[in-house]
Each structure stands twice: as C-alpha cells, then as structure tokens.
C-alpha positions as a Markdown table, in Angstrom:
| # | Residue | x | y | z |
|---|---|---|---|---|
| 1 | Unk | 98.6 | 134.4 | 108.2 |
| 2 | Unk | 97.4 | 132.7 | 105.0 |
| 3 | Unk | 101.0 | 132.4 | 103.8 |
| 4 | Unk | 101.8 | 130.5 | 106.9 |
| 5 | Unk | 99.0 | 128.0 | 106.1 |
| 6 | Unk | 100.3 | 127.6 | 102.6 |
| 7 | Unk | 103.8 | 127.2 | 103.8 |
| 8 | Unk | 102.7 | 124.5 | 106.2 |
| 9 | Unk | 100.7 | 122.7 | 103.6 |
| 10 | Unk | 103.6 | 122.8 | 101.2 |
| 11 | Unk | 106.0 | 121.4 | 103.8 |
| 12 | Unk | 103.4 | 118.7 | 104.7 |
| 13 | Unk | 103.1 | 117.7 | 101.0 |
| 14 | Unk | 106.9 | 117.5 | 100.7 |
| 15 | Unk | 107.1 | 115.3 | 103.9 |
| 16 | Unk | 104.3 | 113.0 | 102.5 |
| 17 | Unk | 106.1 | 112.8 | 99.2 |
| 18 | Unk | 109.4 | 111.9 | 100.8 |
| 19 | Unk | 107.8 | 109.2 | 103.0 |
| 20 | Unk | 105.9 | 107.7 | 100.1 |
| 21 | Unk | 109.3 | 107.4 | 98.2 |
| 22 | Unk | 110.8 | 105.8 | 101.3 |
| 23 | Unk | 107.9 | 103.2 | 101.2 |
| 24 | Unk | 109.2 | 102.2 | 97.8 |
| 25 | Unk | 112.6 | 101.5 | 99.2 |
| 26 | Unk | 111.8 | 100.1 | 102.6 |
| 27 | Unk | 108.6 | 98.2 | 101.9 |
| 28 | Unk | 108.6 | 97.2 | 98.2 |
| 29 | Unk | 106.2 | 94.3 | 98.8 |
| 30 | Unk | 103.2 | 96.6 | 99.4 |
| 31 | Unk | 102.8 | 97.0 | 95.6 |
| 32 | Unk | 102.1 | 93.2 | 95.3 |
| 33 | Unk | 99.1 | 93.2 | 97.6 |
| 34 | Unk | 96.1 | 92.2 | 95.6 |
| 35 | Unk | 92.8 | 94.0 | 96.3 |
| 36 | Unk | 89.8 | 92.1 | 95.1 |
| 37 | Unk | 86.3 | 93.3 | 95.1 |
| 38 | Unk | 86.6 | 96.5 | 97.3 |
| 39 | Unk | 83.5 | 97.8 | 99.0 |
| 40 | Unk | 82.9 | 101.5 | 99.3 |
| 41 | Unk | 80.2 | 102.7 | 101.7 |
| 42 | Unk | 78.8 | 106.0 | 100.3 |
| 43 | Unk | 75.4 | 107.3 | 101.3 |
| 44 | Unk | 73.5 | 110.2 | 102.8 |
| 45 | Unk | 74.0 | 110.9 | 106.5 |
| 46 | Unk | 71.8 | 109.0 | 109.0 |
| 47 | Unk | 71.1 | 106.3 | 106.5 |
| 48 | Unk | 72.8 | 103.4 | 108.3 |
| 49 | Unk | 76.3 | 103.7 | 106.9 |
| 50 | Unk | 77.9 | 103.7 | 110.4 |
| 51 | Unk | 75.9 | 100.6 | 111.4 |
| 52 | Unk | 77.0 | 98.9 | 108.2 |
| 53 | Unk | 80.6 | 99.9 | 108.7 |
| 54 | Unk | 80.6 | 98.6 | 112.3 |
| 55 | Unk | 79.0 | 95.3 | 111.3 |
| 56 | Unk | 81.6 | 94.8 | 108.6 |
| 57 | Unk | 84.4 | 95.5 | 111.1 |
| 58 | Unk | 83.2 | 92.6 | 113.2 |
| 59 | Unk | 84.9 | 90.4 | 110.6 |
| 60 | Unk | 88.5 | 91.8 | 110.6 |
| 61 | Unk | 89.8 | 88.9 | 108.5 |
| 62 | Unk | 87.7 | 89.9 | 105.6 |
| 63 | Unk | 87.3 | 93.7 | 105.9 |
| 64 | Unk | 89.5 | 96.6 | 106.9 |
| 65 | Unk | 89.1 | 100.4 | 107.1 |
| 66 | Unk | 91.1 | 103.6 | 107.0 |
| 67 | Unk | 91.6 | 105.4 | 110.3 |
| 68 | Unk | 91.3 | 109.2 | 110.3 |
| 69 | Unk | 95.1 | 109.8 | 110.8 |
| 70 | Unk | 95.9 | 107.6 | 107.8 |
| 71 | Unk | 94.2 | 110.1 | 105.5 |
| 72 | Unk | 96.7 | 112.7 | 106.7 |
| 73 | Unk | 99.7 | 110.4 | 106.9 |
| 74 | Unk | 99.4 | 108.1 | 103.8 |
| 75 | Unk | 102.7 | 106.3 | 103.8 |
| 76 | Unk | 103.6 | 103.1 | 105.6 |
| 77 | Unk | 106.6 | 104.9 | 107.2 |
| 78 | Unk | 104.4 | 107.5 | 108.7 |
| 79 | Unk | 102.0 | 104.8 | 110.0 |
| 80 | Unk | 104.8 | 102.9 | 111.7 |
| 81 | Unk | 106.1 | 106.2 | 113.3 |
| 82 | Unk | 102.6 | 107.0 | 114.7 |
| 83 | Unk | 102.1 | 103.4 | 115.9 |
| 84 | Unk | 105.5 | 103.4 | 117.6 |
| 85 | Unk | 104.8 | 106.7 | 119.3 |
| 86 | Unk | 101.5 | 105.2 | 120.5 |
| 87 | Unk | 103.3 | 102.2 | 121.8 |
| 88 | Unk | 105.8 | 104.4 | 123.6 |
| 89 | Unk | 103.0 | 106.5 | 125.0 |
| 90 | Unk | 101.2 | 103.4 | 126.4 |
| 91 | Unk | 104.4 | 102.3 | 128.1 |
C-alpha cells in the first residue's frame, strides 16, 4: 500500500513539474510581476489570524491570498484547468 502512495506522489510531482515548465512557455509574463512588501500572517491558533485575514480580503485591490487547491496545484496551467472545470460545472 505504501508503494502506491509513493508512486502517486511521484507522478503528482512529475505532473506539477511539467505544468510549471508549461507556465514558462505559455505565460512568460508571470516572472515580471513585482511583489512589493508581502505580508505573512503567522501566529498561534485562536489569536485573531482569521479575522485579520478576512479584514485584509475586504480590499481585493491591495491584498490577495492562496486558496487551498493552489497549494497542491502550483502552476498557472493547473489553476486555469481547475477554474475551467468549475465554470463548466456551474453551467
């Protein structure tokens, strides 16, 4: 059973690697995006981080966040596939 998990993780890693390389070909402009003064919210549980996060998200022109699926699917290609599938699902 453990070998199946390792095989899956290996294939998942290869898929992510391929998609990240496709990003370089299909979306070369993403490397020119300038990130200035990033804010990281790191604290103990139950200390107000969720409230702070939600307050910051009230200003979408200034702040952004990472969705849970974006941690597993790091490339732009994968994000576009997921969003397209979501659009199809809503239709």
